[in-house]
Structure formats: C-alpha cells, structure tokens
Amino acid sequence: MSTVGAGIPEPPREEPNSAWLSVSELDWVRGRIPLLYVEAVPVRVDGLGVVTQVGVLLRANSQGEITRTLVSGRVMYGETIRDALFRHLEKDLGPMAFPQLPASPVPFQVAEYFPIPGLSAYVDERQHAVSLAYVVPVTGTFEPRQDALELTWVTPAEASSPAFHAELEGGRGTLLRAALASVGVLG
Amino acid sequence: MSTVGAGIPEPPREEPNSAWLSVSELDWVRGRIPLLYVEAVPVRVDGLGVVTQVGVLLRANSQGEITRTLVSGRVMYGETIRDALFRHLEKDLGPMAFPQLPASPVPFQVAEYFPIPGLSAYVDERQHAVSLAYVVPVTGTFEPRQDALELTWVTPAEASSPAFHAELEGGRGTLLRAALASVGVLG
Amino acid sequence: MSTVGAGIPEPPREEPNSAWLSVSELDWVRGRIPLLYVEAVPVRVDGLGVVTQVGVLLRANSQGEITRTLVSGRVMYGETIRDALFRHLEKDLGPMAFPQLPASPVPFQVAEYFPIPGLSAYVDERQHAVSLAYVVPVTGTFEPRQDALELTWVTPAEASSPAFHAELEGGRGTLLRAALASVGVLG
Amino acid sequence: MSTVGAGIPEPPREEPNSAWLSVSELDWVRGRIPLLYVEAVPVRVDGLGVVTQVGVLLRANSQGEITRTLVSGRVMYGETIRDALFRHLEKDLGPMAFPQLPASPVPFQVAEYFPIPGLSAYVDERQHAVSLAYVVPVTGTFEPRQDALELTWVTPAEASSPAFHAELEGGRGTLLRAALASVGVLG
C-alpha cells in the first residue's frame, strides 16, 4: 500500500506542480477534500464588447460518446487563479488563442460539483469540485492540442437553446446559460 | 419665455442626438429628471489581465483649478450604454485608444450624484445624475481631443492613496477606489 | 400649447416629486431623454439564502390582455435608487412585504428598453428607459395596492420555462432568466 | 510513519466531515492542494439595505498578540458553500446571529492566500488557500463561542481607515476594503 508524503517516485511532469500528486494520491484527495477548479466560456466579441459567438468543446468521454463541455481544469498548489485559467485555455484552445483574461477576479458563477446528484445543479462522479467560472474573450486562432477535442463556435441564440444545453455534460448547460445571462445575451 | 417641444431653432450638432435638447431645455431637464451617465476608468492590463496602470484625466474646472476626473458623459436618447461608453472614451482618449469594452453590461458600481452633499458620496452641483461605472482596458495610444484634458497613468498603488483620491472631483475618489477594489488591486 | 417650467398648475401628488412633471411634460421628456427605472424580482429564500419562490405580477394591459410583469418604476428627481426600489416594491406588494434590499447597489443586470425592437432584448413603446434590476428577498405578506395587479409565486423551475418567459411583457422574460441565473437557480 | 486512507483511527468529531482528515493528513494536504475557504464580513443594515455597521473579530494569535480578523473557515468535503458559510458564521457569532445569506452565490471577491508573500495581497503561512468572500447582513444577537474571540462593531467610516486595515491579519485589510466598496460604503 502506498504511503503518502514520503518516498514517492517522481511522476512524469506534464503540468506545473503536478509532481506533487501521484494518481493514487489524487484519488485519495478526491474523496476527502473539495478541489478547486476554474472554468472558462471562450467568446468572440464585437468592437463594442457584445458577445457574438460562444466557443464550446466537443469531447469523446470514457464511454466513447461525444459530449459538449467547457474549458476547465484544476488549480494547482501555488498557482494563481489567473495562471490556472490561462494554462487551461492554452491547453484546450492552443497557444494562439490570445485570451483576454478579465480584469476582475470575481467569477460570473461558482459551480459546485458533487459526486451525488441533487445537492446542486452540477455533478462530477469523480469528486467534489468547486469551480470558478469566467467568460473570456479570445481574439486569435485555435488549435486544440488534445486529440479528443474540437472547438465549435455557435451564436448566443444557438447556445441558449434547451437542446444545446442537454448536450453539455455534468450540468454545464446551466453554467453556460449563466454565462450567457451574465453578458446579457441569453436568448 | 421659451416653450419646449416646438418652434425651437436647431442647435449646433456637436454630439449624436444633442440636437434633441437646447441648452435651456437641458437646464430645464436637469432640475426635474435624474440624468443617466456612464463613467469609465481606463486601465492597462498585463497578459494575465492584471491591472498594471490606471488612467486619470487632468482638467481645468470653471474656477481655473486643475482637478482630476474620470472619463464620463451622458447617455443620449436612443443610444445604448455601450455606444455611449465608446463615444465618451473616444472623446476623452482619442480614436486610437482601442478600448476593450466589457462583455458584461453590469457596472462595477452605480454612482448617484446629487446637487446637495450628504445624500450619497457623490456630488454634482448641476444635476441629479446616476452613473454606471466600468473599468475598461485600453491597448492603444492616447491623444485627448479636448484642450483642457490630459491623461496621466498611475500605478494601482498610487491610485489607492488617500492624497490621490482627494484630488478627484465630486467624490470620484470613492468611485476610483471601488474600481480598484473590483479588479482586486486596491492597495 | 403648454409651456414648461413656469406657470403650470400643480398636478395631483400621487408620488414623491411627481409634481415636477405634468403628463405633457413627461411626454415631452420621454421623446428626448433616457429615463432611469428600477426593477425588482421579489423572491422567497430559505434559511441558507437559496431562492425557493419567485414573485411575478399579473396585470391587465391597455388592450385588456392579462400579462405577467415585474415590479418596476421610475426613479424620481432627488430620489436615491434604494428609495425608488423600496417605493415601487411597496406600491406593488403592499406595505407588509418587508423587502430586504440588497447591501450592494450593483444590479444583477441593466436592461435597456427602446421604443423600436431590435436594439436590445427589451422594448418599451413609450420611451427609452434604462432599468437597474435587482433580486429582492421578501419576508412578509402581500396585498398589491393597485386594482389590476395580482402577485403569483412560482418555483424557480416554473419560472425557468420558455413558456413562462413568453408571457412576460417587453422582453422581461430575458430579465427574469438573468435574475434566476444571478442567484444560481435558472433551471 | 502514518499511512493515509486506511486503518486510521477516528479523530474526535468537532466539525462536520472533519473525521475525513487527521491533523497529519491535513498537514500533508496543506502542502499539496489549494484549500477552499469561505470568509464573511458580517454587517448590520438599515431598512433600505444600507450598511451601517461592520463586524470584525478580535483574536489572540499564536504569539499572544491581539489581531483583528474576519469570519472564515474551510469548506469540507461534501459541504455546500452556503452550508460552510452558515456553519462558520454560527461558530464565530453564535447561534442567534440570524445571518441572511446572500441569494447570489457569487462572492464579492476571491482572495488567494499563499504561504509566501508577494504573489497576491493575501498571506497564510500554513497553506495555499482560496477564499470566497461574502458580505452577510445579520439581524440577531451575538455570543462568540470560541474563547479567544470577541466581536466588535464599527462604522463603515472607521472600517475604511488605513490604521484599521493595518490591524487585520494576512492582508484581510484589503479584503475588508473590497467588502466595503462592494456595498458602496468605502469611505
């Protein structure tokens, strides 16, 4: 049985600070501590700041189903929220997306994911995660770096439809609606 | 005595829709209706969206004193808040300021200016004005178009000092502090 | 033809400061100045602050149709936003509603009503109005004081349905959705 | 050396879910995961919602110095943010404080505490903690349940002074200023 905190071989360093936690350590933590996440809804805006397009990711989940999701990921130890947000945007949209992180650190919504449905609108079977969610204008070009991901752009009207929300995993349809409402374009 | 709404010669057209109100009509309105304003705190941000500099205007008031102020102006009939915000930013910073208007139309603060001190933190001897205030990142260059104005850039730390706030007219020191707090850089 | 600002007989005083504007004066203003409004979505909350019910008004419009609407009204000259919000809540819900006005003066949304559709999600044939909208918990009992009004309470889930939104006048379905999203209960 | 995740005797149950982590486990986590906290600024409001008094805690720190601080505490596994906020308010203010938790789950500020100064305005030598901060009106009476704590009430003007902020530990003077600004009473 693995002991924690001593004598652990270094895992491969794929992400900043990920060396701090092995897979089994992360599993242990996931059952005992709420994990902090950031989520981003990438948008394109016009010259007056009005949101004209909304970016949503397509992903094949572990059952091989194609689902829609948002840019999201964990905040690492020692990492600022802005750094985490930038890192996950770059990971999912590529290095040329040129995200304009908001000047305000206050999220448009706080999404609480629980392993068991019913405690909130959000479900994550793996863990209790609390996610700070931001709308982030992007101005560049996109090349998702993870094989399973594709970025699609839709209008706010499309993104507002119930059918579209149903395709988002883990209750993120609710989060997307809140994002659209926060920028005044929920149809 | 002037009558309103008929037979009024066209005033010079300096601003969109300003033809709707002559000086005497505006005076009449100012004593009877709260007027809607927008205000902007122009800022420079770094690559992660952190505010690094804050723009404040220098202006000679009617007594010939130099005071500090923010970008501000009235919302005209038929004009959206975004259009008004863009128009006043262009008027005060020049056409090359490239303001990034916020995706969200919700202001960081609502400032209520009354002719008589004490009703709120804000005073405007001319009128009852309600101002929606925004922090606006700018990325371009600046050439204030009105003779009496100069734009100065200060750090968030300088902009946080009580001495600096005292130089802002009409209680706008309070508004500037709220702006700095809303973007997490009030020192 | 009426002259403005002098020699006008006192109109009946139904509202604070309403003496400042006669009907014809208000008509004149409505075509020339954006008017400032407040709107409120009254809600009931549980012991943890979660919204459990949403209050919506039923009103017969000028064509005799029954429509749904929100608490709303104009901000008068010299009146603070809080005073206006309280006054209109009392007018529409009665004196025993015990509204808990928010500690923050920042609205959850700014709704821009234009006489012509298409400029925004909101339409008001009479005027250009800019409305600061707030979610307001109420804890008392209700007796709408205006004959044509009835207050109905619905769950957040009911209030989230597209069918429900379609019954709200002037685009206020969009505003109600934004209200629900701002308090995390948009279904 | 203790192993984690198996064979651990039950610790005393002082707080909901605290059984999940022993002291040594929490120490281990504190060096590897950002911990999620909530913080609250208790306030008294008048009938229109204007903040009239601000509650600050006095505490003796481990060096025996008296410092000022805010209501704060960790979010436990499986606990909602509202539950955590209520629990910590009750712990620090007593069961009769009657806090009115905000209808909106969006904090007025997100405070990032790092063990090393300079990464943000906030420092916590023990850990990397991310705190969601709320202004919470309270209407009851107070009896702090922990021996070392006393609750003092000050006016917004007093709470706005630099001298007062300097007495708050870990950078919470900055957080208190942001709280005051968010409710429009930062002097």
Short mmCIF file of N, CA and C in Angstrom, two decimals, chain C residues 31-121:
data_model
loop_
_atom_site.label_atom_id
_atom_site.label_comp_id
_atom_site.label_asym_id
_atom_site.label_seq_id
_atom_site.Cartn_x
_atom_site.Cartn_y
_atom_site.Cartn_z
N GLY C 31 -39.59 61.55 -25.14
CA GLY C 31 -39.09 61.52 -26.51
C GLY C 31 -37.68 62.07 -26.64
N ARG C 32 -37.07 62.48 -25.52
CA ARG C 32 -35.79 63.19 -25.64
C ARG C 32 -34.69 62.73 -24.69
N ILE C 33 -35.05 62.01 -23.65
CA ILE C 33 -34.08 61.66 -22.60
C ILE C 33 -34.30 60.20 -22.21
N PRO C 34 -33.23 59.43 -22.04
CA PRO C 34 -33.44 58.09 -21.48
C PRO C 34 -33.85 58.21 -20.02
N LEU C 35 -34.91 57.53 -19.67
CA LEU C 35 -35.42 57.61 -18.29
C LEU C 35 -34.86 56.47 -17.46
N LEU C 36 -34.57 56.79 -16.20
CA LEU C 36 -33.99 55.80 -15.30
C LEU C 36 -35.08 55.06 -14.52
N TYR C 37 -35.06 53.75 -14.59
CA TYR C 37 -36.02 52.90 -13.88
C TYR C 37 -35.29 51.95 -12.93
N VAL C 38 -36.04 51.44 -11.99
CA VAL C 38 -35.59 50.28 -11.21
C VAL C 38 -36.59 49.16 -11.43
N GLU C 39 -36.10 47.94 -11.40
CA GLU C 39 -36.97 46.78 -11.46
C GLU C 39 -36.55 45.81 -10.37
N ALA C 40 -37.53 45.06 -9.88
CA ALA C 40 -37.23 44.11 -8.82
C ALA C 40 -37.91 42.78 -9.10
N VAL C 41 -37.18 41.72 -8.84
CA VAL C 41 -37.75 40.37 -8.85
C VAL C 41 -37.86 39.95 -7.39
N PRO C 42 -39.08 40.00 -6.82
CA PRO C 42 -39.21 39.58 -5.42
C PRO C 42 -39.07 38.06 -5.31
N VAL C 43 -38.34 37.62 -4.30
CA VAL C 43 -38.15 36.18 -4.11
C VAL C 43 -38.33 35.82 -2.64
N ARG C 44 -38.67 34.55 -2.42
CA ARG C 44 -38.60 33.99 -1.08
C ARG C 44 -37.39 33.09 -1.01
N VAL C 45 -36.68 33.15 0.12
CA VAL C 45 -35.47 32.35 0.27
C VAL C 45 -35.60 31.45 1.49
N ASP C 46 -34.83 30.36 1.49
CA ASP C 46 -34.81 29.51 2.68
C ASP C 46 -33.75 30.00 3.66
N GLY C 47 -33.54 29.26 4.73
CA GLY C 47 -32.64 29.71 5.78
C GLY C 47 -31.20 29.87 5.35
N LEU C 48 -30.85 29.27 4.23
CA LEU C 48 -29.49 29.40 3.71
C LEU C 48 -29.40 30.40 2.56
N GLY C 49 -30.49 31.11 2.30
CA GLY C 49 -30.46 32.12 1.26
C GLY C 49 -30.80 31.60 -0.13
N VAL C 50 -31.10 30.30 -0.25
CA VAL C 50 -31.44 29.75 -1.57
C VAL C 50 -32.83 30.22 -1.97
N VAL C 51 -32.95 30.68 -3.20
CA VAL C 51 -34.26 31.14 -3.68
C VAL C 51 -35.18 29.94 -3.88
N THR C 52 -36.35 29.97 -3.23
CA THR C 52 -37.31 28.87 -3.33
C THR C 52 -38.55 29.27 -4.12
N GLN C 53 -38.86 30.56 -4.17
CA GLN C 53 -40.02 31.02 -4.93
C GLN C 53 -39.75 32.39 -5.52
N VAL C 54 -40.39 32.61 -6.66
CA VAL C 54 -40.19 33.84 -7.41
C VAL C 54 -41.54 34.52 -7.59
N GLY C 55 -41.61 35.79 -7.28
CA GLY C 55 -42.87 36.52 -7.39
C GLY C 55 -42.99 37.25 -8.72
N VAL C 56 -44.12 37.05 -9.38
CA VAL C 56 -44.37 37.71 -10.66
C VAL C 56 -45.75 38.33 -10.60
N LEU C 57 -45.88 39.52 -11.19
CA LEU C 57 -47.15 40.23 -11.14
C LEU C 57 -48.01 39.90 -12.36
N LEU C 58 -49.30 39.81 -12.16
CA LEU C 58 -50.25 39.71 -13.26
C LEU C 58 -50.87 41.09 -13.45
N ARG C 59 -50.97 41.51 -14.69
CA ARG C 59 -51.53 42.83 -14.93
C ARG C 59 -52.35 42.83 -16.21
N ALA C 60 -53.45 43.57 -16.21
CA ALA C 60 -54.21 43.76 -17.45
C ALA C 60 -53.62 44.96 -18.17
N ASN C 61 -53.16 44.75 -19.39
CA ASN C 61 -52.58 45.89 -20.12
C ASN C 61 -53.69 46.72 -20.77
N SER C 62 -53.29 47.73 -21.52
CA SER C 62 -54.28 48.67 -22.05
C SER C 62 -55.21 48.02 -23.08
N GLN C 63 -54.78 46.89 -23.66
CA GLN C 63 -55.67 46.17 -24.58
C GLN C 63 -56.54 45.14 -23.84
N GLY C 64 -56.51 45.16 -22.53
CA GLY C 64 -57.33 44.23 -21.77
C GLY C 64 -56.76 42.82 -21.68
N GLU C 65 -55.55 42.63 -22.21
CA GLU C 65 -54.92 41.32 -22.08
C GLU C 65 -54.23 41.19 -20.72
N ILE C 66 -54.24 39.96 -20.21
CA ILE C 66 -53.52 39.71 -18.97
C ILE C 66 -52.07 39.34 -19.31
N THR C 67 -51.14 40.11 -18.76
CA THR C 67 -49.73 39.78 -18.99
C THR C 67 -49.03 39.68 -17.64
N ARG C 68 -47.86 39.05 -17.69
CA ARG C 68 -47.03 38.99 -16.49
C ARG C 68 -45.98 40.09 -16.54
N THR C 69 -45.62 40.60 -15.41
CA THR C 69 -44.57 41.63 -15.39
C THR C 69 -43.82 41.59 -14.06
N LEU C 70 -42.82 42.45 -13.95
CA LEU C 70 -42.02 42.53 -12.73
C LEU C 70 -42.35 43.83 -12.01
N VAL C 71 -41.95 43.93 -10.78
CA VAL C 71 -42.06 45.20 -10.07
C VAL C 71 -41.15 46.20 -10.76
N SER C 72 -41.69 47.35 -11.12
CA SER C 72 -40.83 48.33 -11.79
C SER C 72 -41.39 49.72 -11.68
N GLY C 73 -40.53 50.71 -11.84
CA GLY C 73 -40.98 52.08 -11.80
C GLY C 73 -39.84 53.05 -11.95
N ARG C 74 -40.19 54.29 -12.14
CA ARG C 74 -39.23 55.33 -12.46
C ARG C 74 -38.51 55.81 -11.19
N VAL C 75 -37.26 56.22 -11.35
CA VAL C 75 -36.54 56.92 -10.28
C VAL C 75 -36.83 58.40 -10.43
N MET C 76 -37.31 59.02 -9.36
CA MET C 76 -37.68 60.43 -9.41
C MET C 76 -36.46 61.33 -9.16
N TYR C 77 -36.63 62.60 -9.54
CA TYR C 77 -35.60 63.58 -9.27
C TYR C 77 -35.36 63.69 -7.76
N GLY C 78 -34.11 63.58 -7.35
CA GLY C 78 -33.76 63.72 -5.94
C GLY C 78 -33.92 62.45 -5.12
N GLU C 79 -34.35 61.40 -5.77
CA GLU C 79 -34.62 60.15 -5.05
C GLU C 79 -33.44 59.19 -5.23
N THR C 80 -33.03 58.51 -4.16
CA THR C 80 -31.99 57.51 -4.33
C THR C 80 -32.58 56.25 -4.96
N ILE C 81 -31.70 55.43 -5.51
CA ILE C 81 -32.13 54.18 -6.12
C ILE C 81 -32.80 53.28 -5.08
N ARG C 82 -32.23 53.25 -3.88
CA ARG C 82 -32.83 52.44 -2.82
C ARG C 82 -34.24 52.93 -2.46
N ASP C 83 -34.38 54.26 -2.37
CA ASP C 83 -35.71 54.80 -2.07
C ASP C 83 -36.70 54.43 -3.17
N ALA C 84 -36.26 54.54 -4.42
CA ALA C 84 -37.15 54.21 -5.53
C ALA C 84 -37.53 52.73 -5.50
N LEU C 85 -36.54 51.89 -5.23
CA LEU C 85 -36.78 50.46 -5.19
C LEU C 85 -37.79 50.13 -4.08
N PHE C 86 -37.58 50.72 -2.92
CA PHE C 86 -38.49 50.46 -1.80
C PHE C 86 -39.90 50.96 -2.13
N ARG C 87 -39.99 52.16 -2.69
CA ARG C 87 -41.29 52.75 -3.01
C ARG C 87 -42.08 51.88 -4.00
N HIS C 88 -41.40 51.39 -5.03
CA HIS C 88 -42.12 50.60 -6.03
C HIS C 88 -42.46 49.21 -5.50
N LEU C 89 -41.60 48.66 -4.65
CA LEU C 89 -41.94 47.38 -4.03
C LEU C 89 -43.17 47.54 -3.14
N GLU C 90 -43.21 48.64 -2.39
CA GLU C 90 -44.37 48.87 -1.53
C GLU C 90 -45.63 49.10 -2.35
N LYS C 91 -45.47 49.83 -3.44
CA LYS C 91 -46.63 50.12 -4.31
C LYS C 91 -47.21 48.82 -4.88
N ASP C 92 -46.36 47.90 -5.29
CA ASP C 92 -46.82 46.70 -5.98
C ASP C 92 -47.08 45.52 -5.05
N LEU C 93 -46.44 45.50 -3.89
CA LEU C 93 -46.59 44.34 -2.99
C LEU C 93 -47.32 44.69 -1.69
N GLY C 94 -47.52 45.96 -1.44
CA GLY C 94 -48.15 46.38 -0.19
C GLY C 94 -47.13 46.70 0.88
N PRO C 95 -47.59 47.32 1.97
CA PRO C 95 -46.66 47.83 2.99
C PRO C 95 -46.10 46.75 3.93
N MET C 96 -46.63 45.52 3.83
CA MET C 96 -46.18 44.47 4.75
C MET C 96 -45.27 43.44 4.07
N ALA C 97 -44.71 43.78 2.94
CA ALA C 97 -43.89 42.80 2.21
C ALA C 97 -42.52 42.62 2.84
N PHE C 98 -42.08 43.62 3.59
CA PHE C 98 -40.78 43.59 4.26
C PHE C 98 -39.65 43.18 3.31
N PRO C 99 -39.40 43.97 2.30
CA PRO C 99 -38.31 43.64 1.38
C PRO C 99 -36.95 43.83 2.04
N GLN C 100 -36.03 42.92 1.75
CA GLN C 100 -34.65 43.06 2.22
C GLN C 100 -33.81 43.56 1.07
N LEU C 101 -33.72 44.88 0.95
CA LEU C 101 -32.95 45.45 -0.16
C LEU C 101 -31.50 44.99 -0.06
N PRO C 102 -30.88 44.74 -1.22
CA PRO C 102 -29.51 44.23 -1.20
C PRO C 102 -28.54 45.25 -0.61
N ALA C 103 -27.52 44.74 0.09
CA ALA C 103 -26.49 45.62 0.62
C ALA C 103 -25.68 46.26 -0.51
N SER C 104 -25.57 45.56 -1.62
CA SER C 104 -24.83 46.10 -2.76
C SER C 104 -25.74 46.86 -3.70
N PRO C 105 -25.34 48.06 -4.12
CA PRO C 105 -26.16 48.83 -5.05
C PRO C 105 -25.97 48.42 -6.50
N VAL C 106 -25.13 47.42 -6.75
CA VAL C 106 -24.88 46.99 -8.14
C VAL C 106 -25.99 46.04 -8.57
N PRO C 107 -26.67 46.35 -9.68
CA PRO C 107 -27.77 45.50 -10.14
C PRO C 107 -27.26 44.18 -10.70
N PHE C 108 -28.14 43.16 -10.76
CA PHE C 108 -27.70 41.93 -11.42
C PHE C 108 -27.71 42.11 -12.92
N GLN C 109 -28.46 43.08 -13.41
CA GLN C 109 -28.50 43.34 -14.85
C GLN C 109 -28.97 44.77 -15.11
N VAL C 110 -28.53 45.32 -16.24
CA VAL C 110 -29.01 46.61 -16.70
C VAL C 110 -29.83 46.34 -17.97
N ALA C 111 -31.11 46.63 -17.91
CA ALA C 111 -31.98 46.37 -19.07
C ALA C 111 -32.24 47.68 -19.80
N GLU C 112 -31.94 47.68 -21.09
CA GLU C 112 -32.13 48.89 -21.90
C GLU C 112 -33.37 48.71 -22.77
N TYR C 113 -34.40 49.46 -22.47
CA TYR C 113 -35.66 49.42 -23.22
C TYR C 113 -35.66 50.52 -24.27
N PHE C 114 -35.92 50.12 -25.52
CA PHE C 114 -36.03 51.11 -26.60
C PHE C 114 -37.43 51.04 -27.21
N PRO C 115 -37.90 52.17 -27.77
CA PRO C 115 -39.23 52.14 -28.40
C PRO C 115 -39.27 51.23 -29.62
N ILE C 116 -38.13 51.05 -30.28
CA ILE C 116 -38.07 50.26 -31.50
C ILE C 116 -37.39 48.93 -31.20
N PRO C 117 -38.02 47.79 -31.56
CA PRO C 117 -37.40 46.49 -31.28
C PRO C 117 -36.08 46.32 -32.04
N GLY C 118 -35.21 45.48 -31.53
CA GLY C 118 -34.00 45.11 -32.25
C GLY C 118 -32.73 45.70 -31.70
N LEU C 119 -32.84 46.85 -31.01
CA LEU C 119 -31.63 47.45 -30.44
C LEU C 119 -31.14 46.68 -29.23
N SER C 120 -32.06 46.02 -28.56
CA SER C 120 -31.71 45.22 -27.39
C SER C 120 -32.81 44.18 -27.20
N ALA C 121 -32.73 43.41 -26.12
CA ALA C 121 -33.76 42.39 -25.87
C ALA C 121 -35.04 42.99 -25.31
#
